[in-house]
XYZ file of C-alpha atoms in Angstrom:
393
model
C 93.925 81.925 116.446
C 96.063 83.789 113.808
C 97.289 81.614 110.652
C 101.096 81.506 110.778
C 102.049 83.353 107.434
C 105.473 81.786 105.296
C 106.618 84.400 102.904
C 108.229 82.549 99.267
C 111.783 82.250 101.184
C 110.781 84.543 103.739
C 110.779 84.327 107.313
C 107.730 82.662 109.376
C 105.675 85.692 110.792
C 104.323 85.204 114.304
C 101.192 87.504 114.667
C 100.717 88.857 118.415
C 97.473 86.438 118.872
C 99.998 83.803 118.574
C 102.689 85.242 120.810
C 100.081 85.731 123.373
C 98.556 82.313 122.792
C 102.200 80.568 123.058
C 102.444 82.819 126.392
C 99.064 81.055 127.745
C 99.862 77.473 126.973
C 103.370 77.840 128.246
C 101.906 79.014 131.437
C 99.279 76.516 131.971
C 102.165 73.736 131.206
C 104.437 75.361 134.126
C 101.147 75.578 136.287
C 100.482 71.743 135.981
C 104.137 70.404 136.286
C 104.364 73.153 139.287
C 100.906 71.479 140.862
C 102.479 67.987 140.090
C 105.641 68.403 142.544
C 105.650 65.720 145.128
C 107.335 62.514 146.005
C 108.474 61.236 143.266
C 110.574 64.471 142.465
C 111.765 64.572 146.086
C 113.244 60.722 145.254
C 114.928 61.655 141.945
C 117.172 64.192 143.786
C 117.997 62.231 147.039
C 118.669 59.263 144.351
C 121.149 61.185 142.686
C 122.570 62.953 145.282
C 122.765 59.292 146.685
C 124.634 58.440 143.644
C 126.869 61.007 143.621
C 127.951 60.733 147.160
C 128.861 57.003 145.846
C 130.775 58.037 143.058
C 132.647 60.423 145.185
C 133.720 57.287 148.178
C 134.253 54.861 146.255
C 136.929 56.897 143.822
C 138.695 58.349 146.744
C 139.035 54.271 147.818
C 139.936 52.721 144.452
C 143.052 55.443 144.486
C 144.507 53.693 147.820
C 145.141 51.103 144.710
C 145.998 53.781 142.184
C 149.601 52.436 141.523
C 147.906 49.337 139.668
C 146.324 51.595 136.307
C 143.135 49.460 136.163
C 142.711 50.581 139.684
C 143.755 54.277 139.039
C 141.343 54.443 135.967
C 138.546 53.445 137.658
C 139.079 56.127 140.500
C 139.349 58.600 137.995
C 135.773 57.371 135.944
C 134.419 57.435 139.509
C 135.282 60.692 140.622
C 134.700 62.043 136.915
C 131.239 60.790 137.302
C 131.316 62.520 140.943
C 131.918 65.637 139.842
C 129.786 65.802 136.554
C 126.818 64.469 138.918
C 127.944 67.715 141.572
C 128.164 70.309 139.001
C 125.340 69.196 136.272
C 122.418 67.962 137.262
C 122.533 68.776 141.360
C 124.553 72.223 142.045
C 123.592 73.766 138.731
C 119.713 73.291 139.153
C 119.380 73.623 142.879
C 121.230 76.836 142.479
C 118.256 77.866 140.059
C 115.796 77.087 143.168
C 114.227 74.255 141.661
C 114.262 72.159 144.474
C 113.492 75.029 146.718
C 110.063 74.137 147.193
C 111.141 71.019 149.281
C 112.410 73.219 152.458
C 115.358 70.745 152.850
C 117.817 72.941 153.776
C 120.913 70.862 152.360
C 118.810 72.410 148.815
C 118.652 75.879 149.504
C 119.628 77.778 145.910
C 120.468 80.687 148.020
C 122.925 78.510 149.989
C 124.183 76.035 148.282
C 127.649 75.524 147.414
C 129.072 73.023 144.657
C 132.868 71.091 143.802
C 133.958 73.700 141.597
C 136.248 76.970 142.432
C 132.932 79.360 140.986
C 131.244 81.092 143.947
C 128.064 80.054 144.750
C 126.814 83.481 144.451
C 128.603 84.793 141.643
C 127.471 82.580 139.629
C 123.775 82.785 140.278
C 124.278 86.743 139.217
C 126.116 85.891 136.090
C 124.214 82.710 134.936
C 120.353 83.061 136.598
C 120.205 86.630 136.266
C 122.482 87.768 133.877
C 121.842 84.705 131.120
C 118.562 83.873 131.815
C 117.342 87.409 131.632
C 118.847 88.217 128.840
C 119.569 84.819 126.746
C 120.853 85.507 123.589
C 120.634 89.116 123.786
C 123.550 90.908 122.373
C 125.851 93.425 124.305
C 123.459 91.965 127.265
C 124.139 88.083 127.684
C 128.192 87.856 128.152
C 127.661 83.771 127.653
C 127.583 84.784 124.097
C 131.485 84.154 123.345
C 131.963 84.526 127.153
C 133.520 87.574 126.519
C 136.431 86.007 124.380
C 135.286 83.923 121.789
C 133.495 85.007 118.719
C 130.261 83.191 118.583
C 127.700 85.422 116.328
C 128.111 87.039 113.161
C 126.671 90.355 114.253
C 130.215 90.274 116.449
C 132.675 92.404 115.356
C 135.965 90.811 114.025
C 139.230 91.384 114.598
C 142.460 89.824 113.704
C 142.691 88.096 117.098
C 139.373 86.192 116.452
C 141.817 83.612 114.404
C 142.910 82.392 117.449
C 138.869 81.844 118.480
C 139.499 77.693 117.969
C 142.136 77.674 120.242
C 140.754 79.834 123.183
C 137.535 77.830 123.177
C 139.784 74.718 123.212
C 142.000 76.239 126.325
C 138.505 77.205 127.785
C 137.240 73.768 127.316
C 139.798 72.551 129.523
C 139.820 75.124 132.002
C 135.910 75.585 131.984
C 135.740 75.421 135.856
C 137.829 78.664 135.852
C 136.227 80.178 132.948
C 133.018 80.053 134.725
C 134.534 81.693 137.974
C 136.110 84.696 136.235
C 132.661 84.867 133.911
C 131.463 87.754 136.221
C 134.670 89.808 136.370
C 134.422 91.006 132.872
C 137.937 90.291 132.136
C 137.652 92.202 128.823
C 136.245 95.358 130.678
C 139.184 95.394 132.806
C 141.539 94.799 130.101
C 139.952 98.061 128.377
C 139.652 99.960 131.499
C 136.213 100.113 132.019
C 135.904 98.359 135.336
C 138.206 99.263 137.960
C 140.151 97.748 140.631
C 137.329 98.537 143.203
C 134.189 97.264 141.477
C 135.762 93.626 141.439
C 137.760 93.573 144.406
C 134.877 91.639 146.136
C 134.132 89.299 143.777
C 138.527 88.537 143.803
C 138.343 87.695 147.522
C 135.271 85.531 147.227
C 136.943 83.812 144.453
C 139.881 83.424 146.234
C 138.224 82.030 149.412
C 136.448 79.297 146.945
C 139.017 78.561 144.401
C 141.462 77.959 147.726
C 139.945 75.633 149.321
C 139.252 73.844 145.970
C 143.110 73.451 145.181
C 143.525 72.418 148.700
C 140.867 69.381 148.815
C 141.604 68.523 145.557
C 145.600 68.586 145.131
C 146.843 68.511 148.821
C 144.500 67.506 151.210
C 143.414 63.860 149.216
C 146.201 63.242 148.103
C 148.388 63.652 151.226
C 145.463 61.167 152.676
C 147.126 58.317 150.324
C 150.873 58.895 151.153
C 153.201 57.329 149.144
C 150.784 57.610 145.982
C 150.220 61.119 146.557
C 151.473 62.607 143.154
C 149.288 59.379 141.647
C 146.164 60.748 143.810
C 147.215 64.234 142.660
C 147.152 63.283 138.810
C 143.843 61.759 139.285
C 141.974 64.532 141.072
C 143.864 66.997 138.158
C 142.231 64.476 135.218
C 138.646 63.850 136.723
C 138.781 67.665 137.110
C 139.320 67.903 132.911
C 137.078 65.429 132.441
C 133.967 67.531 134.397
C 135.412 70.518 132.550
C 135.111 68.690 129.037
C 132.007 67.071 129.762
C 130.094 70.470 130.738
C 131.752 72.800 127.837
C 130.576 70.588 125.627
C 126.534 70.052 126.769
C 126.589 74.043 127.655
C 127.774 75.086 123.849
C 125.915 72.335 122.439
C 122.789 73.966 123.833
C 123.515 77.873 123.279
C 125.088 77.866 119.793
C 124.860 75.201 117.484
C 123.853 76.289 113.862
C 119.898 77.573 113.621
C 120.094 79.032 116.951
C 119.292 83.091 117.032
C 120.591 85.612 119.008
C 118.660 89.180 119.285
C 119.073 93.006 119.806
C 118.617 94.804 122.475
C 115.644 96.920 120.653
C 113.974 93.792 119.389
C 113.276 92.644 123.372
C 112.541 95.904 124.448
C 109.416 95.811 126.881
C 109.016 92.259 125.977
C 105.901 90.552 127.100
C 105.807 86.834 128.558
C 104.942 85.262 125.584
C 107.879 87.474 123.610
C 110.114 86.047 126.128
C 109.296 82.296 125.909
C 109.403 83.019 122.012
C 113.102 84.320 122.131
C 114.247 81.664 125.214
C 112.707 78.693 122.619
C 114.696 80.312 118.987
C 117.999 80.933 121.795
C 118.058 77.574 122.272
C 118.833 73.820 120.952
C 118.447 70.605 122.445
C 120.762 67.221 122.632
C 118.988 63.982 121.881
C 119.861 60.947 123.893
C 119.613 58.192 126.398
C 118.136 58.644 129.985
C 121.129 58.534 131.378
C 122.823 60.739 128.583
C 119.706 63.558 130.096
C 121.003 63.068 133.753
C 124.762 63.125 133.150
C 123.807 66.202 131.409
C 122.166 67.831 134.090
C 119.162 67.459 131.725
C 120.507 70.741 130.057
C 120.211 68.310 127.130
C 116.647 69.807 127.100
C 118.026 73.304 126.876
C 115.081 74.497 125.603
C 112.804 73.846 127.937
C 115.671 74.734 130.430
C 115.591 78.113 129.214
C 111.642 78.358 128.904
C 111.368 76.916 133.178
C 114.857 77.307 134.694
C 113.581 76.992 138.297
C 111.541 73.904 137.333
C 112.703 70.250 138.242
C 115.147 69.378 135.369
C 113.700 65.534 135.821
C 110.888 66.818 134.285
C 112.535 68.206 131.056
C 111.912 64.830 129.526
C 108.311 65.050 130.115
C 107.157 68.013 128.989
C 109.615 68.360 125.946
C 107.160 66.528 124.203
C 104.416 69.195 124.568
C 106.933 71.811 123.551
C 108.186 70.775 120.466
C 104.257 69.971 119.617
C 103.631 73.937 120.576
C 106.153 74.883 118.061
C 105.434 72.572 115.710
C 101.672 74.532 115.506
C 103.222 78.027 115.414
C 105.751 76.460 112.586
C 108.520 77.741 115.378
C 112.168 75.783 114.278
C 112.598 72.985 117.684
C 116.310 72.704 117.717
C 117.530 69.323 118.201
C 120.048 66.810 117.148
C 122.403 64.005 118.636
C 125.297 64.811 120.406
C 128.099 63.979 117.276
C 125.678 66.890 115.178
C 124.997 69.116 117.904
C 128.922 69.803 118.742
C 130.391 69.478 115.095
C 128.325 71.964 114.380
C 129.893 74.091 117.473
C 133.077 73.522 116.505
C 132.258 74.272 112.904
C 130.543 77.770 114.064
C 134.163 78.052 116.032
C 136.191 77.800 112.935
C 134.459 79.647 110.473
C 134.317 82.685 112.990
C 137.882 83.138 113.221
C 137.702 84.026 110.145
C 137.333 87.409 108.501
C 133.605 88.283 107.197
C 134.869 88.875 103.465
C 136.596 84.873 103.712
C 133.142 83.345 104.740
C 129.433 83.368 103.332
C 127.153 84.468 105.885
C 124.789 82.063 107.287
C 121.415 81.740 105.664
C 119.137 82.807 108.882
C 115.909 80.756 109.207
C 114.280 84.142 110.682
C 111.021 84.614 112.631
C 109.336 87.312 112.498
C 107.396 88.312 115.971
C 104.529 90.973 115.327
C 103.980 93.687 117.626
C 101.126 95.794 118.861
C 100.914 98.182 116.230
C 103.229 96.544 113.510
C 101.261 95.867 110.228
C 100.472 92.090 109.633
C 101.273 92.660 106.151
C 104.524 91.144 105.472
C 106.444 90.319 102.303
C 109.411 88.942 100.698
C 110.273 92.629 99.714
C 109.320 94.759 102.482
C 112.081 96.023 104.921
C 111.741 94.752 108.509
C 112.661 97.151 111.097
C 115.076 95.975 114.191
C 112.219 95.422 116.435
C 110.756 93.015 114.451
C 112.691 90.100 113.844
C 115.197 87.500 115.567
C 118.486 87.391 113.356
């Protein structure tokens, strides 16, 4: 194996040997979890789907009580719960075929529909293909600001990036309908580069979901309870921010906290498997917590190895972890992780400082890595210039 080389306050240098032998290991650890699918898997998901399902009933009961608040409260924690349990750690990895290998059809990722007004399909182009393809990529991976917020300092600035707090903290709340207009490029339209007819499809599928959302959700339920239908109403409306909250907050916490490193398009060129677990494990950054902080977080609390085996089981996140921050600990590759309170400060604080213009701020001192490539001289020092192709920034 090639010695990882540290330059005096220089970036770590990854020799291909080493990107090659990260690309081995990471396959033989997929291989072996892959192998390892059976039973107990199969009665993680029916237990939380179980779960869920009891969530859901017995908030829609407590609400027949909702004009007593201790009654109302506890709907809405229930049918928070509900919904978090839906969107995070069932719709969100089913839809990335990880339970696919069961053949239950009720888990089909190509069929499967969630409680949220996304589409089902639309979102497994913009997030599965789209994201995961190109994760941290920029100019390729549109979850990078989401196409309004400024998230990287290699994104241009404009005066309307002061306002980049505030739309985060709108798109917090409304993070259900972020996600669903994610794939319409709102900014392309806005600058006329997508037209009417290349996203009048994805309008009437949205439309056909985000419909029948409303209706369950403000008309439907809460006509069920009669007289305490505007109580109903308000409850549905705050479990709905609460989901909304909940999975802005575990989604930014793993894409952009401080150390994480985004990449050019000519740096991933004609990337090889081990190149690509490389950039998916410096793209990403983990949450530390309890068990059940991992499943309330749809496990995306181990967005690292998320990103590394998205079709994968997400109960098995907290298994393997292990193994992957000991691979990058022997490469000297940065493992991103941190409690919850550090992960999102330091979101927010990447928010703020953003909105700012570049002369106003001190850019961010880069812990760069260096990946070699066939051809590229080993030879690396604190002097030398490093071409685009060579390093993360």
């Amino acid at each position: 194996m090639a010695i990882l080389t540290e330059t005096p306050d220089g970036p770590l240098v990854l020799s291909v040997e080493q990107v090659e032998e990260i690309g081995r290991e990471l396959d033989a650890l997929r291989a072996r979890i892959t192998e390892n699918l059976g039973d107990r898997d199969r009665e993680y998901i029916y237990n939380v789907i179980k779960a869920q399902r009891g969530f859901e009933i017995a908030g829609r009961g407590l609400l027949y009580l909702g004009f007593l608040p201790p009654f109302w409260l506890a709907g809405v924690a229930a049918l928070s719960i509900s919904k978090i349990l839906d969107n995070m750690e069932i719709g969100h990895n089913v839809m990335h075929g990880q339970w696919d290998w069961m053949r239950e059809p009720t888990l089909n990722s190509r069929v499967f529909e969630w409680d949220t007004v996304c589409p089902g399909d639309q979102w497994r182009h913009s997030h599965n293909y789209m994201h995961h393809t190109y994760t941290n990529i920029l100019d390729m991976d549109r979850d990078i600001g989401y196409g309004i917020l400024r998230m990287d300092e290699a994104q241009s600035w404009n005066v309307a990036r002061l306002g980049n707090p505030v739309y985060a903290f709108i798109l917090m709340l409304a993070f259900e309908w972020g996600v669903m207009g994610h794939d319409l490029e709102v900014e392309n339209i806005i600058r006329g580069k997508k037209s009417w007819s290349e996203i009048k499809t994805l309008v009437k599928g949205q439309w056909r979901k985000a419909s029948r959302q409303v209706l369950k959700d403000y008309l439907v339920f809460p006509a069920l309870t009669g007289p305490l239908f505007f109580s109903t109403l308000a409850a549905n409306f705050t479990a709905n921010i609460v989901r909304n909250i909940w999975a802005y907050s575990i989604i930014f916490c793993g894409h952009f906290p401080t150390g994480v490193q985004t990449f050019t398009q000519d740096e991933t060129a004609e990337e090889t498997q081990g190149e690509w677990y490389v950039r998916q494990m410096l793209g990403s950054a983990n949450i530390e917590g309890s068990k059940l902080f991992h499943i309330m977080s749809g496990n995306l609390s181990h967005q690292i190895e998320h990103h590394l085996f998205p079709d994968l089981p997400a109960n098995r996140y907290p298994e393997i972890a292990p193994e992957v921050e000991a691979l990058c600990e022997k490469h000297g590759l940065p493992y991103n992780t941190g409690g919850f309170a550090r992960q999102i400060g330091s979101v927010w604080g990447k928010l703020f400082k953003l909105a700012l213009p570049p002369f106003l701020v001190k850019n961010s001192s880069q812990a760069g890595v260096i990946v070699m490539r066939r051809g590229q001289s080993t030879n690396v020092s604190q002097t030398d210039t490093v071409s685009p192709t060579e390093v993360g920034v």
